[in-house]
Amino acid sequence: DADVTQTPRNRITKTGKRIMLECSQTKGHDRMYWYRQDPGLGLRLIYYSFDVKDINKGEISDGYSVSRQAQAKFSLSLESAIPNQTALYFCATSDTGTLYNEQFFGPGTRLTVL
Amino acid sequence: QQQVKQSPQSLIVQKGGISIINCAYENTAFDYFPWYQQFPGKGPALLIAIRPDVSEKKEGRFTISFNKSAKQFSLHIMDSQPGDSATYFCAAISTSGTYKYIFGTGTRLKVLA
């Protein structure tokens, strides 16, 4: 878990505020991902990046944006937070060509939007 | 649109029993089918995975059974232990064309001592 770090771990904010969640990794992986986890809905992919110049929308990208500042850093922004974005957010990484495309997850950020 | 359906949502098993979690998928273009295990307060971690050209894979007490024609796969945990209590997610991955990594909705397993 220490190889993929997320900050902050917990955040409470108000509707309309801009929020940035940060992810850093020391695994040397090219690929990074952002997911949100909601009870009963599992994990859903928000955005993914296969290298520094590559950004792709996932299943539920509306209301979110991302920035890949470096190979090791991938941040997720909520430009104007709304209550239904309250969730547990995970960053993950994977290495190109890894068997089964194994993903390594960070510890998560619990975000509450009031 | 949920492309991977997982059941049951929760499961309680006695110590030493067999835990069975099922998943079904719709898209035939998936390349891999992994299972992830998540303990409270932690991110998910890969437990075991299978390719669609294999019908079964076993690693210790954990076995994946895969039925390509039925588009179903399941996780069997033999001799379940209290330490197996966690949330389990199945997933399906497509690496050709549009990249997809679709998780199931999760199963919360509790193994009673």
Short mmCIF file of C-alpha atoms in Angstrom, two decimals:
data_model
loop_
_atom_site.label_atom_id
_atom_site.label_comp_id
_atom_site.label_asym_id
_atom_site.label_seq_id
_atom_site.Cartn_x
_atom_site.Cartn_y
_atom_site.Cartn_z
CA ASP A 1 0.00 0.00 0.00
CA ALA A 2 2.83 2.45 0.72
CA ASP A 3 3.80 2.24 -2.98
CA VAL A 4 0.62 4.10 -3.97
CA THR A 5 -0.27 7.03 -1.75
CA GLN A 6 -3.35 9.22 -1.81
CA THR A 7 -3.90 12.60 -0.20
CA PRO A 8 -5.99 13.56 1.60
CA ARG A 9 -7.32 10.39 3.18
CA ASN A 10 -10.51 12.07 4.29
CA ARG A 11 -12.15 15.28 3.10
CA ILE A 12 -15.40 17.00 3.89
CA THR A 13 -16.41 19.84 1.61
CA LYS A 14 -19.44 21.84 0.57
CA THR A 15 -21.46 21.83 -2.61
CA GLY A 16 -19.88 23.99 -5.30
CA LYS A 17 -16.33 23.84 -3.96
CA ARG A 18 -13.40 22.77 -6.11
CA ILE A 19 -11.61 19.71 -4.79
CA MET A 20 -8.39 18.02 -5.85
CA LEU A 21 -7.41 14.51 -4.85
CA GLU A 22 -3.80 13.56 -5.37
CA CYS A 23 -2.12 10.27 -6.09
CA SER A 24 1.57 9.43 -6.11
CA GLN A 25 3.29 6.13 -6.81
CA THR A 26 6.80 4.79 -6.38
CA LYS A 27 6.20 1.57 -8.31
CA GLY A 28 7.51 2.97 -11.57
CA HIS A 29 4.32 2.00 -13.39
CA ASP A 30 3.24 3.72 -16.57
CA ARG A 31 -0.49 3.34 -16.11
CA MET A 32 -2.63 5.10 -13.52
CA TYR A 33 -6.35 5.05 -12.82
CA TRP A 34 -9.00 6.76 -10.74
CA TYR A 35 -12.03 4.83 -9.44
CA ARG A 36 -14.90 5.61 -7.17
CA GLN A 37 -16.48 3.04 -4.89
CA ASP A 38 -20.10 3.26 -3.81
CA PRO A 39 -22.02 0.72 -1.73
CA GLY A 40 -23.87 -1.68 -4.01
CA LEU A 41 -22.22 -0.31 -7.13
CA GLY A 42 -18.70 -1.63 -6.73
CA LEU A 43 -15.77 0.16 -8.33
CA ARG A 44 -16.29 2.35 -11.36
CA LEU A 45 -13.55 3.77 -13.54
CA ILE A 46 -13.48 7.57 -13.79
CA TYR A 47 -10.33 8.26 -15.83
CA TYR A 48 -7.20 6.42 -16.81
CA SER A 49 -3.81 7.33 -18.20
CA PHE A 50 -1.41 4.97 -19.95
CA ASP A 51 1.44 7.47 -19.96
CA VAL A 52 2.11 11.13 -19.20
CA LYS A 53 0.62 12.38 -22.46
CA ASP A 54 -2.32 10.00 -22.48
CA ILE A 55 -5.64 10.73 -20.73
CA ASN A 56 -8.82 8.73 -21.30
CA LYS A 57 -12.33 8.92 -19.97
CA GLY A 58 -13.68 5.96 -18.11
CA GLU A 59 -17.18 4.84 -17.35
CA ILE A 60 -18.24 7.86 -15.27
CA SER A 61 -16.10 10.90 -16.16
CA ASP A 62 -18.80 13.59 -16.09
CA GLY A 63 -18.11 16.14 -13.34
CA TYR A 64 -14.46 15.11 -13.01
CA SER A 65 -11.18 16.08 -14.62
CA VAL A 66 -7.65 14.74 -14.23
CA SER A 67 -4.07 15.82 -14.67
CA ARG A 68 -1.03 13.59 -15.15
CA GLN A 69 1.72 15.87 -13.90
CA ALA A 70 4.44 13.24 -14.12
CA GLN A 71 4.76 9.50 -14.50
CA ALA A 72 4.37 9.16 -10.75
CA LYS A 73 1.55 11.67 -10.17
CA PHE A 74 -2.08 11.61 -11.22
CA SER A 75 -4.60 13.99 -9.69
CA LEU A 76 -8.39 14.01 -9.82
CA SER A 77 -10.38 17.25 -9.65
CA LEU A 78 -14.00 17.96 -8.95
CA GLU A 79 -14.53 21.43 -10.38
CA SER A 80 -17.80 22.04 -8.55
CA ALA A 81 -18.53 19.29 -6.06
CA ILE A 82 -22.07 17.99 -5.64
CA PRO A 83 -23.48 15.66 -2.94
CA ASN A 84 -23.78 12.63 -5.22
CA GLN A 85 -19.99 12.73 -5.61
CA THR A 86 -19.75 11.60 -1.99
CA ALA A 87 -17.86 8.32 -2.26
CA LEU A 88 -14.63 6.47 -1.60
CA TYR A 89 -12.07 7.29 -4.29
CA PHE A 90 -9.21 5.00 -5.22
CA CYS A 91 -6.14 5.58 -7.30
CA ALA A 92 -4.53 2.53 -8.90
CA THR A 93 -1.49 1.77 -11.02
CA SER A 94 -0.45 -1.01 -13.34
CA ASP A 95 2.57 -1.89 -15.39
CA THR A 96 2.41 -2.27 -19.14
CA GLY A 97 2.26 -5.91 -20.11
CA THR A 98 1.71 -7.21 -16.59
CA LEU A 99 -0.02 -10.59 -16.47
CA TYR A 100 -3.75 -10.12 -16.00
CA ASN A 101 -3.19 -6.36 -16.05
CA GLU A 102 -2.95 -6.45 -12.24
CA GLN A 103 -3.82 -3.15 -10.66
CA PHE A 104 -2.30 -1.89 -7.41
CA PHE A 105 -4.60 0.29 -5.38
CA GLY A 106 -3.89 3.09 -2.95
CA PRO A 107 -5.58 3.27 0.46
CA GLY A 108 -8.42 5.45 -0.76
CA THR A 109 -9.80 8.92 -0.07
CA ARG A 110 -13.16 9.24 1.62
CA LEU A 111 -14.88 12.34 0.24
CA THR A 112 -18.05 13.80 1.68
CA VAL A 113 -19.84 16.62 -0.12
CA LEU A 114 -22.39 18.41 2.03
CA GLN B 1 -24.82 -0.01 -17.36
CA GLN B 2 -23.48 -2.87 -15.26
CA GLN B 3 -21.72 -5.28 -17.58
CA VAL B 4 -20.57 -7.65 -14.84
CA LYS B 5 -23.24 -8.92 -12.46
CA GLN B 6 -22.08 -10.31 -9.13
CA SER B 7 -23.99 -12.29 -6.53
CA PRO B 8 -24.66 -12.61 -3.68
CA GLN B 9 -24.29 -9.15 -2.23
CA SER B 10 -23.39 -10.62 1.15
CA LEU B 11 -22.50 -14.06 2.40
CA ILE B 12 -22.08 -15.60 5.83
CA VAL B 13 -20.22 -18.89 6.10
CA GLN B 14 -19.13 -21.02 9.02
CA LYS B 15 -15.42 -21.60 9.54
CA GLY B 16 -14.31 -24.54 7.44
CA GLY B 17 -17.16 -24.14 4.98
CA ILE B 18 -17.10 -23.34 1.28
CA SER B 19 -17.76 -19.77 0.11
CA ILE B 20 -19.06 -19.37 -3.44
CA ILE B 21 -19.39 -16.06 -5.26
CA ASN B 22 -20.75 -15.86 -8.78
CA CYS B 23 -20.31 -13.41 -11.63
CA ALA B 24 -21.84 -13.16 -15.09
CA TYR B 25 -20.76 -10.98 -17.96
CA GLU B 26 -22.26 -9.85 -21.24
CA ASN B 27 -19.42 -8.70 -23.46
CA THR B 28 -17.60 -11.59 -25.12
CA ALA B 29 -14.52 -9.48 -25.84
CA PHE B 30 -13.05 -9.69 -22.33
CA ASP B 31 -9.50 -11.02 -22.08
CA TYR B 32 -9.02 -11.63 -18.36
CA PHE B 33 -11.21 -12.26 -15.35
CA PRO B 34 -9.55 -11.33 -12.05
CA TRP B 35 -10.85 -11.43 -8.51
CA TYR B 36 -9.89 -8.76 -5.99
CA GLN B 37 -10.04 -8.94 -2.22
CA GLN B 38 -10.61 -5.83 -0.12
CA PHE B 39 -10.22 -5.56 3.65
CA PRO B 40 -11.84 -2.68 5.56
CA GLY B 41 -9.89 0.55 5.22
CA LYS B 42 -7.72 -0.83 2.42
CA GLY B 43 -7.72 -0.75 -1.33
CA PRO B 44 -8.55 -3.91 -3.28
CA ALA B 45 -5.73 -6.33 -4.03
CA LEU B 46 -5.53 -8.99 -6.73
CA LEU B 47 -6.36 -12.43 -5.37
CA ILE B 48 -6.49 -14.71 -8.39
CA ALA B 49 -7.23 -14.37 -12.10
CA ILE B 50 -8.06 -16.52 -15.09
CA ARG B 51 -7.99 -16.32 -18.87
CA PRO B 52 -11.05 -17.39 -20.91
CA ASP B 53 -9.21 -20.33 -22.50
CA VAL B 54 -8.96 -22.06 -19.11
CA SER B 55 -11.93 -23.62 -17.29
CA GLU B 56 -10.47 -23.69 -13.81
CA LYS B 57 -7.60 -22.21 -11.85
CA LYS B 58 -6.64 -23.07 -8.31
CA GLU B 59 -4.32 -21.26 -5.93
CA GLY B 60 -4.28 -22.71 -2.46
CA ARG B 61 -7.81 -22.56 -1.05
CA PHE B 62 -9.04 -20.27 -3.82
CA THR B 63 -10.42 -21.60 -7.11
CA ILE B 64 -11.91 -19.84 -10.12
CA SER B 65 -14.34 -21.83 -12.23
CA PHE B 66 -14.99 -20.40 -15.69
CA ASN B 67 -17.84 -21.30 -18.06
CA LYS B 68 -17.25 -19.53 -21.36
CA SER B 69 -20.45 -20.70 -23.06
CA ALA B 70 -22.59 -19.48 -20.16
CA LYS B 71 -20.50 -16.33 -19.74
CA GLN B 72 -20.18 -17.01 -16.03
CA PHE B 73 -17.34 -17.42 -13.58
CA SER B 74 -17.19 -18.05 -9.89
CA LEU B 75 -14.83 -17.91 -6.93
CA HIS B 76 -14.75 -20.81 -4.52
CA ILE B 77 -13.04 -20.44 -1.15
CA MET B 78 -12.46 -23.84 0.40
CA ASP B 79 -12.04 -24.30 4.17
CA SER B 80 -13.09 -20.68 4.71
CA GLN B 81 -11.35 -18.92 7.60
CA PRO B 82 -12.27 -15.83 9.64
CA GLY B 83 -9.29 -14.09 8.03
CA ASP B 84 -11.03 -14.46 4.67
CA SER B 85 -13.72 -12.04 5.85
CA ALA B 86 -13.53 -9.23 3.32
CA THR B 87 -15.28 -7.81 0.30
CA TYR B 88 -14.63 -9.64 -2.96
CA PHE B 89 -14.91 -8.11 -6.40
CA CYS B 90 -14.90 -9.93 -9.69
CA ALA B 91 -13.77 -8.04 -12.75
CA ALA B 92 -13.55 -8.38 -16.50
CA ILE B 93 -10.87 -6.78 -18.62
CA SER B 94 -10.78 -5.96 -22.30
CA THR B 95 -7.39 -4.86 -23.61
CA SER B 96 -8.22 -4.78 -27.32
CA GLY B 97 -10.08 -1.87 -28.85
CA THR B 98 -11.51 0.39 -26.16
CA TYR B 99 -9.83 -0.46 -22.86
CA LYS B 100 -12.29 -1.71 -20.27
CA TYR B 101 -11.80 -2.75 -16.67
CA ILE B 102 -15.25 -3.54 -15.32
CA PHE B 103 -15.77 -4.52 -11.70
CA GLY B 104 -18.71 -6.36 -10.23
CA THR B 105 -20.71 -4.83 -7.41
CA GLY B 106 -18.88 -6.74 -4.68
CA THR B 107 -19.71 -9.45 -2.15
CA ARG B 108 -19.19 -8.90 1.54
CA LEU B 109 -18.08 -12.22 3.04
CA LYS B 110 -18.15 -12.93 6.74
CA VAL B 111 -16.70 -16.18 8.05
CA LEU B 112 -17.87 -17.07 11.52
CA ALA B 113 -15.35 -18.54 13.93
#
